[in-house]
Amino acid sequence: IKTSPIYSMSAYFSEEMTDRLLFYLEKVSTGEEISYKEWFGERCVHITISPLEQNGTISGAIGIGNDITELESARAKLTQLAYRDHLTNTYNTAALERDIVQLIKENTQFSFLYIDLDRFKNINDSLGHFTGDSLLKLVTARIKDFYNTTGEL
């Protein structure tokens, strides 16, 4: 029976989280420094665990945790900005390229539909960007209604 205080952590953390920490502590016991992210509900903590050495022998470990929730939130927002059109909230060409490359690597069949709005530049130039933006939102809403269960936009 494991009687070390480390095994009573499951009273505070999930079994999965406890197992992960024990795995990392095993690595630290061999002299390796460990650094990883752990989610505690809605909070994200970056954890670093370093071995403590005394006379050439690992005698313990020290851990430091930093709350990086805001950083992770900013990272998620940047990802959304990088792969979504801000006006229509549809995937952009960068997302299309990323997904196609991934699907090809996975040897997965796929299809996509490319729609070109004829003379759209004329609408923007003659009626203004507000009207052009409104038209794009309207077209997107109609396409989303049609494809609401069969694909991603």
PDB file of C-alpha atoms in Angstrom:
ATOM      1  CA  ILE A   1       0.000   0.000   0.000  1.00  0.00           C
ATOM      2  CA  LYS A   2       1.270   3.426  -0.950  1.00  0.00           C
ATOM      3  CA  THR A   3       1.437   5.526   2.220  1.00  0.00           C
ATOM      4  CA  SER A   4       3.458   8.496   0.983  1.00  0.00           C
ATOM      5  CA  PRO A   5       1.654  11.848   1.378  1.00  0.00           C
ATOM      6  CA  ILE A   6       1.968  12.338  -2.384  1.00  0.00           C
ATOM      7  CA  TYR A   7      -0.652   9.643  -2.945  1.00  0.00           C
ATOM      8  CA  SER A   8      -3.250  11.535  -0.900  1.00  0.00           C
ATOM      9  CA  MET A   9      -3.278  14.271  -3.563  1.00  0.00           C
ATOM     10  CA  SER A  10      -6.289  12.601  -5.158  1.00  0.00           C
ATOM     11  CA  ALA A  11      -8.313  14.194  -2.368  1.00  0.00           C
ATOM     12  CA  TYR A  12      -7.498  17.556  -3.979  1.00  0.00           C
ATOM     13  CA  PHE A  13      -6.975  16.752  -7.645  1.00  0.00           C
ATOM     14  CA  SER A  14      -8.609  14.453 -10.164  1.00  0.00           C
ATOM     15  CA  GLU A  15      -7.132  10.991 -10.579  1.00  0.00           C
ATOM     16  CA  GLU A  16      -5.907  11.928 -14.060  1.00  0.00           C
ATOM     17  CA  MET A  17      -4.196  15.068 -12.761  1.00  0.00           C
ATOM     18  CA  THR A  18      -2.639  13.138  -9.864  1.00  0.00           C
ATOM     19  CA  ASP A  19      -1.349  10.441 -12.234  1.00  0.00           C
ATOM     20  CA  ARG A  20       0.132  13.111 -14.512  1.00  0.00           C
ATOM     21  CA  LEU A  21       1.887  14.808 -11.565  1.00  0.00           C
ATOM     22  CA  LEU A  22       3.248  11.490 -10.306  1.00  0.00           C
ATOM     23  CA  PHE A  23       4.549  10.735 -13.807  1.00  0.00           C
ATOM     24  CA  TYR A  24       6.344  14.096 -13.901  1.00  0.00           C
ATOM     25  CA  LEU A  25       7.706  13.671 -10.376  1.00  0.00           C
ATOM     26  CA  GLU A  26       9.187  10.343 -11.443  1.00  0.00           C
ATOM     27  CA  LYS A  27      11.063  12.180 -14.202  1.00  0.00           C
ATOM     28  CA  VAL A  28      12.186  14.866 -11.741  1.00  0.00           C
ATOM     29  CA  SER A  29      13.554  12.122  -9.474  1.00  0.00           C
ATOM     30  CA  THR A  30      15.993  11.253 -12.276  1.00  0.00           C
ATOM     31  CA  GLY A  31      17.246  14.846 -12.431  1.00  0.00           C
ATOM     32  CA  GLU A  32      15.052  16.153 -15.243  1.00  0.00           C
ATOM     33  CA  GLU A  33      13.320  19.542 -14.934  1.00  0.00           C
ATOM     34  CA  ILE A  34       9.652  19.448 -15.993  1.00  0.00           C
ATOM     35  CA  SER A  35       7.496  22.269 -17.303  1.00  0.00           C
ATOM     36  CA  TYR A  36       3.850  21.901 -18.360  1.00  0.00           C
ATOM     37  CA  LYS A  37       0.398  23.522 -18.386  1.00  0.00           C
ATOM     38  CA  GLU A  38      -2.439  22.304 -16.198  1.00  0.00           C
ATOM     39  CA  TRP A  39      -6.066  23.438 -16.237  1.00  0.00           C
ATOM     40  CA  PHE A  40      -7.839  23.839 -12.893  1.00  0.00           C
ATOM     41  CA  GLY A  41     -11.415  24.477 -13.934  1.00  0.00           C
ATOM     42  CA  GLU A  42     -11.312  27.762 -15.830  1.00  0.00           C
ATOM     43  CA  ARG A  43      -7.800  28.665 -14.628  1.00  0.00           C
ATOM     44  CA  CYS A  44      -4.636  27.622 -16.454  1.00  0.00           C
ATOM     45  CA  VAL A  45      -1.388  27.266 -14.526  1.00  0.00           C
ATOM     46  CA  HIS A  46       2.103  26.827 -15.959  1.00  0.00           C
ATOM     47  CA  ILE A  47       3.951  24.472 -13.604  1.00  0.00           C
ATOM     48  CA  THR A  48       7.705  23.996 -13.404  1.00  0.00           C
ATOM     49  CA  ILE A  49       9.150  21.269 -11.179  1.00  0.00           C
ATOM     50  CA  SER A  50      12.898  21.171 -10.614  1.00  0.00           C
ATOM     51  CA  PRO A  51      14.937  18.536  -8.808  1.00  0.00           C
ATOM     52  CA  LEU A  52      16.786  19.502  -5.645  1.00  0.00           C
ATOM     53  CA  GLU A  53      20.251  18.005  -5.529  1.00  0.00           C
ATOM     54  CA  GLN A  54      22.350  17.485  -2.419  1.00  0.00           C
ATOM     55  CA  ASN A  55      25.819  15.918  -2.597  1.00  0.00           C
ATOM     56  CA  GLY A  56      25.129  14.570  -6.096  1.00  0.00           C
ATOM     57  CA  THR A  57      21.852  12.923  -5.056  1.00  0.00           C
ATOM     58  CA  ILE A  58      18.314  14.062  -5.847  1.00  0.00           C
ATOM     59  CA  SER A  59      16.870  14.806  -2.417  1.00  0.00           C
ATOM     60  CA  GLY A  60      13.595  16.458  -3.366  1.00  0.00           C
ATOM     61  CA  ALA A  61      11.857  18.768  -5.765  1.00  0.00           C
ATOM     62  CA  ILE A  62      10.597  22.303  -5.869  1.00  0.00           C
ATOM     63  CA  GLY A  63       7.636  23.420  -7.905  1.00  0.00           C
ATOM     64  CA  ILE A  64       6.454  26.796  -9.080  1.00  0.00           C
ATOM     65  CA  GLY A  65       3.084  27.555 -10.599  1.00  0.00           C
ATOM     66  CA  ASN A  66       2.176  30.694 -12.546  1.00  0.00           C
ATOM     67  CA  ASP A  67      -1.401  31.566 -13.484  1.00  0.00           C
ATOM     68  CA  ILE A  68      -1.354  31.974 -17.278  1.00  0.00           C
ATOM     69  CA  THR A  69      -5.112  32.089 -17.824  1.00  0.00           C
ATOM     70  CA  GLU A  70      -4.986  35.533 -19.434  1.00  0.00           C
ATOM     71  CA  LEU A  71      -2.143  34.452 -21.716  1.00  0.00           C
ATOM     72  CA  GLU A  72      -4.071  31.345 -22.816  1.00  0.00           C
ATOM     73  CA  SER A  73      -7.183  33.457 -23.381  1.00  0.00           C
ATOM     74  CA  ALA A  74      -5.185  35.900 -25.533  1.00  0.00           C
ATOM     75  CA  ARG A  75      -3.655  32.969 -27.436  1.00  0.00           C
ATOM     76  CA  ALA A  76      -7.126  31.550 -28.149  1.00  0.00           C
ATOM     77  CA  LYS A  77      -8.341  34.977 -29.307  1.00  0.00           C
ATOM     78  CA  LEU A  78      -5.316  35.368 -31.618  1.00  0.00           C
ATOM     79  CA  THR A  79      -6.004  31.935 -33.087  1.00  0.00           C
ATOM     80  CA  GLN A  80      -9.597  32.961 -33.740  1.00  0.00           C
ATOM     81  CA  LEU A  81      -8.444  36.200 -35.364  1.00  0.00           C
ATOM     82  CA  ALA A  82      -5.921  34.309 -37.495  1.00  0.00           C
ATOM     83  CA  TYR A  83      -8.424  31.781 -38.863  1.00  0.00           C
ATOM     84  CA  ARG A  84     -11.791  33.579 -38.825  1.00  0.00           C
ATOM     85  CA  ASP A  85     -13.147  36.493 -40.819  1.00  0.00           C
ATOM     86  CA  HIS A  86     -14.005  39.261 -38.348  1.00  0.00           C
ATOM     87  CA  LEU A  87     -17.092  40.351 -40.280  1.00  0.00           C
ATOM     88  CA  THR A  88     -18.825  37.046 -41.007  1.00  0.00           C
ATOM     89  CA  ASN A  89     -17.108  34.771 -38.432  1.00  0.00           C
ATOM     90  CA  THR A  90     -16.495  32.239 -41.200  1.00  0.00           C
ATOM     91  CA  TYR A  91     -13.197  30.471 -41.778  1.00  0.00           C
ATOM     92  CA  ASN A  92     -10.735  32.429 -43.893  1.00  0.00           C
ATOM     93  CA  THR A  93      -8.248  31.247 -46.511  1.00  0.00           C
ATOM     94  CA  ALA A  94      -5.546  30.633 -43.873  1.00  0.00           C
ATOM     95  CA  ALA A  95      -7.904  28.203 -42.113  1.00  0.00           C
ATOM     96  CA  LEU A  96      -8.814  26.601 -45.430  1.00  0.00           C
ATOM     97  CA  GLU A  97      -5.146  26.036 -46.249  1.00  0.00           C
ATOM     98  CA  ARG A  98      -4.429  24.690 -42.744  1.00  0.00           C
ATOM     99  CA  ASP A  99      -7.370  22.273 -42.911  1.00  0.00           C
ATOM    100  CA  ILE A 100      -6.647  21.080 -46.455  1.00  0.00           C
ATOM    101  CA  VAL A 101      -3.012  20.363 -45.576  1.00  0.00           C
ATOM    102  CA  GLN A 102      -4.148  18.409 -42.500  1.00  0.00           C
ATOM    103  CA  LEU A 103      -6.766  16.445 -44.451  1.00  0.00           C
ATOM    104  CA  ILE A 104      -4.235  15.564 -47.152  1.00  0.00           C
ATOM    105  CA  LYS A 105      -1.740  14.396 -44.498  1.00  0.00           C
ATOM    106  CA  GLU A 106      -4.466  12.219 -42.964  1.00  0.00           C
ATOM    107  CA  ASN A 107      -5.475  10.940 -46.421  1.00  0.00           C
ATOM    108  CA  THR A 108      -9.064  11.989 -45.675  1.00  0.00           C
ATOM    109  CA  GLN A 109     -11.573  12.675 -48.419  1.00  0.00           C
ATOM    110  CA  PHE A 110     -13.020  16.173 -48.448  1.00  0.00           C
ATOM    111  CA  SER A 111     -14.629  18.767 -50.626  1.00  0.00           C
ATOM    112  CA  PHE A 112     -15.055  22.486 -50.457  1.00  0.00           C
ATOM    113  CA  LEU A 113     -17.166  25.050 -52.224  1.00  0.00           C
ATOM    114  CA  TYR A 114     -15.706  28.293 -53.524  1.00  0.00           C
ATOM    115  CA  ILE A 115     -18.174  31.109 -54.128  1.00  0.00           C
ATOM    116  CA  ASP A 116     -17.278  34.285 -55.974  1.00  0.00           C
ATOM    117  CA  LEU A 117     -19.703  37.197 -55.759  1.00  0.00           C
ATOM    118  CA  ASP A 118     -19.628  38.698 -59.240  1.00  0.00           C
ATOM    119  CA  ARG A 119     -18.990  42.424 -59.379  1.00  0.00           C
ATOM    120  CA  PHE A 120     -18.744  42.679 -55.588  1.00  0.00           C
ATOM    121  CA  LYS A 121     -16.009  45.306 -55.935  1.00  0.00           C
ATOM    122  CA  ASN A 122     -18.470  47.448 -57.884  1.00  0.00           C
ATOM    123  CA  ILE A 123     -20.927  47.265 -54.970  1.00  0.00           C
ATOM    124  CA  ASN A 124     -18.238  48.339 -52.507  1.00  0.00           C
ATOM    125  CA  ASP A 125     -17.001  51.122 -54.787  1.00  0.00           C
ATOM    126  CA  SER A 126     -20.405  52.520 -55.781  1.00  0.00           C
ATOM    127  CA  LEU A 127     -22.558  51.882 -52.689  1.00  0.00           C
ATOM    128  CA  GLY A 128     -19.865  51.942 -49.984  1.00  0.00           C
ATOM    129  CA  HIS A 129     -18.243  49.437 -47.672  1.00  0.00           C
ATOM    130  CA  PHE A 130     -21.147  49.467 -45.222  1.00  0.00           C
ATOM    131  CA  THR A 131     -23.459  48.183 -47.967  1.00  0.00           C
ATOM    132  CA  GLY A 132     -20.842  45.677 -49.115  1.00  0.00           C
ATOM    133  CA  ASP A 133     -20.394  44.425 -45.548  1.00  0.00           C
ATOM    134  CA  SER A 134     -24.156  44.114 -45.141  1.00  0.00           C
ATOM    135  CA  LEU A 135     -24.358  42.081 -48.356  1.00  0.00           C
ATOM    136  CA  LEU A 136     -21.558  39.750 -47.196  1.00  0.00           C
ATOM    137  CA  LYS A 137     -23.330  39.202 -43.862  1.00  0.00           C
ATOM    138  CA  LEU A 138     -26.620  38.491 -45.644  1.00  0.00           C
ATOM    139  CA  VAL A 139     -25.040  36.021 -48.083  1.00  0.00           C
ATOM    140  CA  THR A 140     -23.198  34.303 -45.221  1.00  0.00           C
ATOM    141  CA  ALA A 141     -26.392  34.001 -43.152  1.00  0.00           C
ATOM    142  CA  ARG A 142     -28.242  32.425 -46.094  1.00  0.00           C
ATOM    143  CA  ILE A 143     -25.448  29.946 -46.779  1.00  0.00           C
ATOM    144  CA  LYS A 144     -25.239  29.079 -43.069  1.00  0.00           C
ATOM    145  CA  ASP A 145     -28.995  28.419 -43.018  1.00  0.00           C
ATOM    146  CA  PHE A 146     -28.626  26.087 -45.987  1.00  0.00           C
ATOM    147  CA  TYR A 147     -25.527  24.236 -44.734  1.00  0.00           C
ATOM    148  CA  ASN A 148     -26.211  24.446 -40.994  1.00  0.00           C
ATOM    149  CA  THR A 149     -25.811  20.690 -40.420  1.00  0.00           C
ATOM    150  CA  THR A 150     -23.554  19.523 -43.231  1.00  0.00           C
ATOM    151  CA  GLY A 151     -20.384  21.560 -43.035  1.00  0.00           C
ATOM    152  CA  GLU A 152     -18.309  24.424 -41.735  1.00  0.00           C
ATOM    153  CA  LEU A 153     -18.161  27.944 -43.095  1.00  0.00           C
TER     154      LEU A 153
END
